[in-house]
Coordinates of C-alpha atoms in Angstrom, one line a residue:
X1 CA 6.3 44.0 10.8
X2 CA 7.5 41.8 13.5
X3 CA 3.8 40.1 13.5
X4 CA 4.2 39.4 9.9
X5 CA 7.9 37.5 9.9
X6 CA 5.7 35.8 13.0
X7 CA 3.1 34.7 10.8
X8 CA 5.1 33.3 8.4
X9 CA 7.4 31.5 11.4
X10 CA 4.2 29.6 12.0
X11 CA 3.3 29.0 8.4
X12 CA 6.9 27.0 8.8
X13 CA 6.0 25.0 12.0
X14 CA 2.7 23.8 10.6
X15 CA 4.4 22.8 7.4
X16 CA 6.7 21.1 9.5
X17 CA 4.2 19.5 11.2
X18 CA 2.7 18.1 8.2
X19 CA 6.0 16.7 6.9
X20 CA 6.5 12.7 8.3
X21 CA 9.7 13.1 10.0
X22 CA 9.9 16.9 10.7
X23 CA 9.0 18.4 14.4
X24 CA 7.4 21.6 14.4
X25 CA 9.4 21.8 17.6
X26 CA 12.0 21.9 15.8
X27 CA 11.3 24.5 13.3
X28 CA 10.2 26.5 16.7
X29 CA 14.1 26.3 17.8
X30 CA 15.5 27.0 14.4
X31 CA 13.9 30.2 14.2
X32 CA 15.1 31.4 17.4
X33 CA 11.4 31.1 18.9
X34 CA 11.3 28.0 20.7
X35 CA 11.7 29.8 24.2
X36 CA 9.3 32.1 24.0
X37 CA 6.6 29.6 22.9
X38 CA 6.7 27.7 25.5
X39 CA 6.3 30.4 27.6
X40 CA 3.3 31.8 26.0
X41 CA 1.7 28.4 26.3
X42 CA 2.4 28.1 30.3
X43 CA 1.8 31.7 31.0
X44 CA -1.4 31.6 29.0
X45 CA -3.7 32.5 31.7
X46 CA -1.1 34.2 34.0
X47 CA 0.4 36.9 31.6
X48 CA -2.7 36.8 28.9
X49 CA -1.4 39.6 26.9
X50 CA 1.9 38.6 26.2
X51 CA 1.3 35.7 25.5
X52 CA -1.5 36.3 22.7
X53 CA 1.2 38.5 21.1
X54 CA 3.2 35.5 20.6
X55 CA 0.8 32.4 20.0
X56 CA -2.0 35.0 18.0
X57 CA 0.0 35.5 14.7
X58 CA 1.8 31.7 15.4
X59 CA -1.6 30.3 15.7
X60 CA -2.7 32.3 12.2
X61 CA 0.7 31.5 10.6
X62 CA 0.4 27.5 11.7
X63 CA -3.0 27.1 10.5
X64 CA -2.7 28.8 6.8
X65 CA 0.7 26.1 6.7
X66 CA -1.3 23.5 7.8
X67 CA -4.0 24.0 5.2
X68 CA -1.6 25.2 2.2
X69 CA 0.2 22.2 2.5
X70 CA -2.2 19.4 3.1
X71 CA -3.0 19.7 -0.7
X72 CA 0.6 20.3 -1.7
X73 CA 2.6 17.9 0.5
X74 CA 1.4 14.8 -1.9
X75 CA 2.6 16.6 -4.7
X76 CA 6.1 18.0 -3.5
X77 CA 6.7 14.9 -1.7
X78 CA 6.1 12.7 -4.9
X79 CA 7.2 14.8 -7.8
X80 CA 10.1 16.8 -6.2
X81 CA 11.0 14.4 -3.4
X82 CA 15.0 15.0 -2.7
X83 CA 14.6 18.7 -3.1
X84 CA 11.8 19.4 -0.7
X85 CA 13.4 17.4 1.8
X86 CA 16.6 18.9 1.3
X87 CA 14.9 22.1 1.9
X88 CA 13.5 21.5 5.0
X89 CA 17.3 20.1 6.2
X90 CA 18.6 23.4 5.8
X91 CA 15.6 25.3 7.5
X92 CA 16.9 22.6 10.6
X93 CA 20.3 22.8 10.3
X94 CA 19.9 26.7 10.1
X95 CA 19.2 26.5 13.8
X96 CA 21.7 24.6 15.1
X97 CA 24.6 27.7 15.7
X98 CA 21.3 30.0 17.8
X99 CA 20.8 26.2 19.8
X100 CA 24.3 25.5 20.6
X101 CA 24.9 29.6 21.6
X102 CA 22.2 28.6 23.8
X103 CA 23.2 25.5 25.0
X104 CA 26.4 27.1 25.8
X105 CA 24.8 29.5 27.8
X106 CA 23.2 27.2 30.0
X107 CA 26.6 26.1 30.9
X108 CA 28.2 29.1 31.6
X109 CA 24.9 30.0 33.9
X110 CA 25.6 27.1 36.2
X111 CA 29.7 27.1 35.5
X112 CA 29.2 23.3 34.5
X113 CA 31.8 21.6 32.0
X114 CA 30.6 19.1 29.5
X115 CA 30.0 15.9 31.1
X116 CA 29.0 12.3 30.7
X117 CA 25.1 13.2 31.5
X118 CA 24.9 15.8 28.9
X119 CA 26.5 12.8 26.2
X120 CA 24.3 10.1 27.4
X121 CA 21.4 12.9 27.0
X122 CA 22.0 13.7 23.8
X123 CA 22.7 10.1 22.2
X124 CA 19.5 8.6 24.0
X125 CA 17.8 11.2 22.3
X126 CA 19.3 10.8 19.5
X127 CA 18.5 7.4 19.3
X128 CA 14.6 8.4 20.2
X129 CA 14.3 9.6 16.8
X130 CA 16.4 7.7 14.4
X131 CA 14.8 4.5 16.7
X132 CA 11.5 6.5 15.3
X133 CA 11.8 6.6 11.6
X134 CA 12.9 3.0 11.4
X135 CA 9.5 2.5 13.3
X136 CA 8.0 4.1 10.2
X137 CA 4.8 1.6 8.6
X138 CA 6.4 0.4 4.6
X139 CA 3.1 0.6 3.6
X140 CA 0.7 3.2 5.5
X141 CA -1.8 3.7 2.9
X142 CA -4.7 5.7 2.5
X143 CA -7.6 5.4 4.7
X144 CA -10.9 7.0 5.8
X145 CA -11.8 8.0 9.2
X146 CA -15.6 6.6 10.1
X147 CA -17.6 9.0 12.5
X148 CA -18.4 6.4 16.1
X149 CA -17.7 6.2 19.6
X150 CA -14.3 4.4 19.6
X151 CA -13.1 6.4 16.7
X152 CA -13.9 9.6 18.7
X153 CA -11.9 8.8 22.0
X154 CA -9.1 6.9 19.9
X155 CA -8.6 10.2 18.1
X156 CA -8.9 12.5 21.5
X157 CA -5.9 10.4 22.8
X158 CA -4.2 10.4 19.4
X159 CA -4.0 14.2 19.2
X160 CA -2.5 14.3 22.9
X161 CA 0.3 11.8 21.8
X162 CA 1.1 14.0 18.5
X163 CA 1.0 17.2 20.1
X164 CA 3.0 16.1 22.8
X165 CA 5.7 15.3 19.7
X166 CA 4.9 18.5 18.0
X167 CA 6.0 20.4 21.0
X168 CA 9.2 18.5 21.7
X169 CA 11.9 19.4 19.0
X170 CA 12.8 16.2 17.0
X171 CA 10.0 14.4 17.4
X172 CA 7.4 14.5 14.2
X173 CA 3.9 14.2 15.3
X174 CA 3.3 13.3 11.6
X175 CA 5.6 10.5 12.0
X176 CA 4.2 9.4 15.1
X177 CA 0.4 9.9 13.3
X178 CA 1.7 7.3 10.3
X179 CA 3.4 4.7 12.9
X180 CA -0.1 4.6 14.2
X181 CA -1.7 4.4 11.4
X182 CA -3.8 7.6 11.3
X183 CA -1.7 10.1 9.5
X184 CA -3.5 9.4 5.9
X185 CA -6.8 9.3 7.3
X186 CA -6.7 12.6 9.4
X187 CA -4.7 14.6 6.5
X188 CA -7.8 13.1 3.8
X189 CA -10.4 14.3 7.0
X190 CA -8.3 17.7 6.7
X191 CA -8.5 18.1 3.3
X192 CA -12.3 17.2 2.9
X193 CA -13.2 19.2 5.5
X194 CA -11.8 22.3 3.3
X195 CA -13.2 21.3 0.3
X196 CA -16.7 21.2 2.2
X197 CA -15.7 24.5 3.6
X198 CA -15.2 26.1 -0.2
X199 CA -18.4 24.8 -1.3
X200 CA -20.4 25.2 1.9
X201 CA -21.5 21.6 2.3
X202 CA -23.1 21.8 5.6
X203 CA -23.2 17.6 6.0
X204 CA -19.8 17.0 4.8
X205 CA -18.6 20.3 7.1
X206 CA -20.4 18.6 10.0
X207 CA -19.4 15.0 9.2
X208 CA -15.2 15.8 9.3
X209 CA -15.6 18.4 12.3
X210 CA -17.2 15.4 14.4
X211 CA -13.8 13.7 13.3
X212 CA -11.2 17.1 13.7
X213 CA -12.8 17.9 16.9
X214 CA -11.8 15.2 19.2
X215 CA -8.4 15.5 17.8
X216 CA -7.9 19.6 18.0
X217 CA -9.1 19.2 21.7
X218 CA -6.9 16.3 22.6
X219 CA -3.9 18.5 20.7
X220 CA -4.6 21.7 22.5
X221 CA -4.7 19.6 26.0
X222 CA -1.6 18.0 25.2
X223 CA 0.6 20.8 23.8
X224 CA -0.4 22.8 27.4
X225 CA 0.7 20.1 29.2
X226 CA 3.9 18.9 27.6
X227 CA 5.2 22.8 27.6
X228 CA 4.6 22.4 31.3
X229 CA 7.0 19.7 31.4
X230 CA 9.5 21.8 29.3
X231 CA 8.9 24.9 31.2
X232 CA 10.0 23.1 34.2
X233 CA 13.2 21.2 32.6
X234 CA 14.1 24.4 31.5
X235 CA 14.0 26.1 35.0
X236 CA 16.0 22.8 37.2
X237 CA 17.9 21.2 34.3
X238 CA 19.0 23.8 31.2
X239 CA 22.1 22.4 30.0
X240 CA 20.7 18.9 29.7
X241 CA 17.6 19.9 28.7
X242 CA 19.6 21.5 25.7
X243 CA 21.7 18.4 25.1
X244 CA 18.6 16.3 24.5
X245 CA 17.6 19.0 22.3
X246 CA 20.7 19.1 20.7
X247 CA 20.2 14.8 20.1
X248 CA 16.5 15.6 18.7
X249 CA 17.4 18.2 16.3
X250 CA 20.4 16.8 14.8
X251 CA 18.9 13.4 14.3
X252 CA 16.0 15.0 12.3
X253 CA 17.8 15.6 8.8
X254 CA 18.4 11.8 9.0
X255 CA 14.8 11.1 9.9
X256 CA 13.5 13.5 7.2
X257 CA 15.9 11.6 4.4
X258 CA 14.4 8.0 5.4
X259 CA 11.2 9.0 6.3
X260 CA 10.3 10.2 2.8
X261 CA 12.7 8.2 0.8
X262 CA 14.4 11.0 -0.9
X263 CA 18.4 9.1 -1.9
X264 CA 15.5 7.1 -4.1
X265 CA 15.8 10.1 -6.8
X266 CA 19.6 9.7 -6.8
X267 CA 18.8 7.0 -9.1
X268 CA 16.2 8.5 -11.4
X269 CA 16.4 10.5 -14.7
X270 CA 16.4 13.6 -13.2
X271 CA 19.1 12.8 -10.0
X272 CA 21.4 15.3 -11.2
X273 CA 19.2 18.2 -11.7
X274 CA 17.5 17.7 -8.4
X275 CA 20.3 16.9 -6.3
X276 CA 21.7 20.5 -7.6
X277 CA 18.3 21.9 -6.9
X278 CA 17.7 20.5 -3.6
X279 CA 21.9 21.5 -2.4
X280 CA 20.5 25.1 -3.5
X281 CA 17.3 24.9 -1.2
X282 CA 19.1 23.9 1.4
X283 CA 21.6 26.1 1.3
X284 CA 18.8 28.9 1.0
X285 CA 16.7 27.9 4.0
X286 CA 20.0 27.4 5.8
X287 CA 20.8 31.1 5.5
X288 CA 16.7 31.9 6.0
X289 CA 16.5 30.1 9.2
X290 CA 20.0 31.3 10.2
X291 CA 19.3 34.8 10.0
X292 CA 15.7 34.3 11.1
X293 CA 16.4 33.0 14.2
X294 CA 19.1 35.2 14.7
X295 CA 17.0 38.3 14.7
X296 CA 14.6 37.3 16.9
X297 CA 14.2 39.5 19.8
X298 CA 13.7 37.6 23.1
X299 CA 9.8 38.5 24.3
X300 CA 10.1 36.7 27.9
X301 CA 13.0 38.5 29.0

């Protein structure tokens, strides 16, 4: 059983990481399993087995999100805007009681009092990702990814930068994508590479993998060595490692708001209907995340 709520933790983060404006990373420390992540993905080699008990079913979970919602995220987003962003605000928000127990923690470990590092931490964090969403492209429009040299290494270094900002809570690699000006064209790559996949069309299959290659090795290479980076903030600097943490998360219900333009239904047809619909979702994932997260058992312990 505990595999399966596992699979569907990482059905979440690759939602999430589909989402302009919402950090996988994120999702990861709502659901109580941010920790234990992180180190799977140092320990990888080290402590082989435990770790494959914790990134396996997160791997399986991540990529069924990923390919469920690269058809329906165009849909959701466009037909059902303020309630599907709503929704995700309350999976976030859910987490924030597990984080600041943790955060807490940290401070009791080292008898430290709040201080003026941990507020500077948190607001320049903070800032990091509200700075982000105004960074946000007005009109990133669709685009196709051609198969040459330049696009190849430009897309090896892209999927290091977004998986760096998958990893870190906050921080939407999607976001990041569309600021660069690659988000449409990879998610169109993604798609067409499925559809070639359903009908067994060996060129087209060949064709996107060319493009999704690059990209999945330069994510892998980043996530292992940004979860370095947090392994050892963790270890020297816990209770400001949590207040920038603390910045990232709670700065993400704004980014998720602007980022997909959801107050824009307030002033359609249908802004009373969805603005009770998408109070209910959040109130729902809230709870789901809540109690989620708080059941987790710790696995690195």
């Amino acid at each position: 059983m505990n595999y399966f709520w596992m699979i569907i933790k990482g059905m979440m983060m690759g939602i999430a990481n589909i989402i302009p404006g919402v950090s996988g990373g994120t999702m990861a420390v709502s659901l109580g399993l941010y920790d234990d992540m992180i180190f799977a993905i140092t320990h990888l080699f080290k402590k082989w087995k435990k770790s494959f008990k914790i990134l396996l079913p997160l791997g399986i979970g991540l990529v069924a999100g990923v390919i469920f919602f690269s058809y329906a995220i165009e849909f959701l987003l466009s037909r059902y805007t303020l309630p599907t962003a709503l929704a995700f605000v309350g999976l976030i928000l859910g987490g924030l009681p597990i984080l600041f127990r943790k955060f807490q923690a940290s401070m009791k470990q080292y008898q430290l009092n709040l201080n003026i590092s941990h507020i500077i931490v948190f607001l320049a964090f903070f800032a990091i990702v509200v700075g982000m969403s105004f960074m946000q492209e007005t009109e990133a429009g669709f685009t196709s990814l051609e198969v040459n040299f330049t696009n190849i290494i430009v897309l090896f270094v892209i999927g290091i930068i977004a998986s760096a900002t998958m990893v870190v809570p906050g921080i939407s690699g999607s976001l990041v994508l569309m600021i660069l000006g690659y988000y449409y064209g990879i998610i169109n790559t993604l798609t067409n590479f499925f559809d070639a996949l359903r009908v067994l069309d060996w060129e087209a299959l060949v064709y996107n993998t060319s493009l999704l290659l690059p990209f999945g090795i330069g994510v892998l290479l980043g996530i292992f060595l940004i979860s370095k980076i947090i392994e050892y903030l963790f270890i020297h600097h816990p209770s400001l490692t949590y207040s920038g943490i603390l910045g990232l998360v709670i700065a993400s219900p704004f980014a998720i708001i602007y980022n997909t333009n959801a107050l824009a239904d307030l002033s359609g047809s249908n802004a009373l209907s969805f603005t009770i619909i998408g109070i209910v979702l959040l109130v729902i994932s809230f709870y789901l995340t809540y109690k989620l997260g708080k059941t987790e058992e710790p696995t690195t312990k």
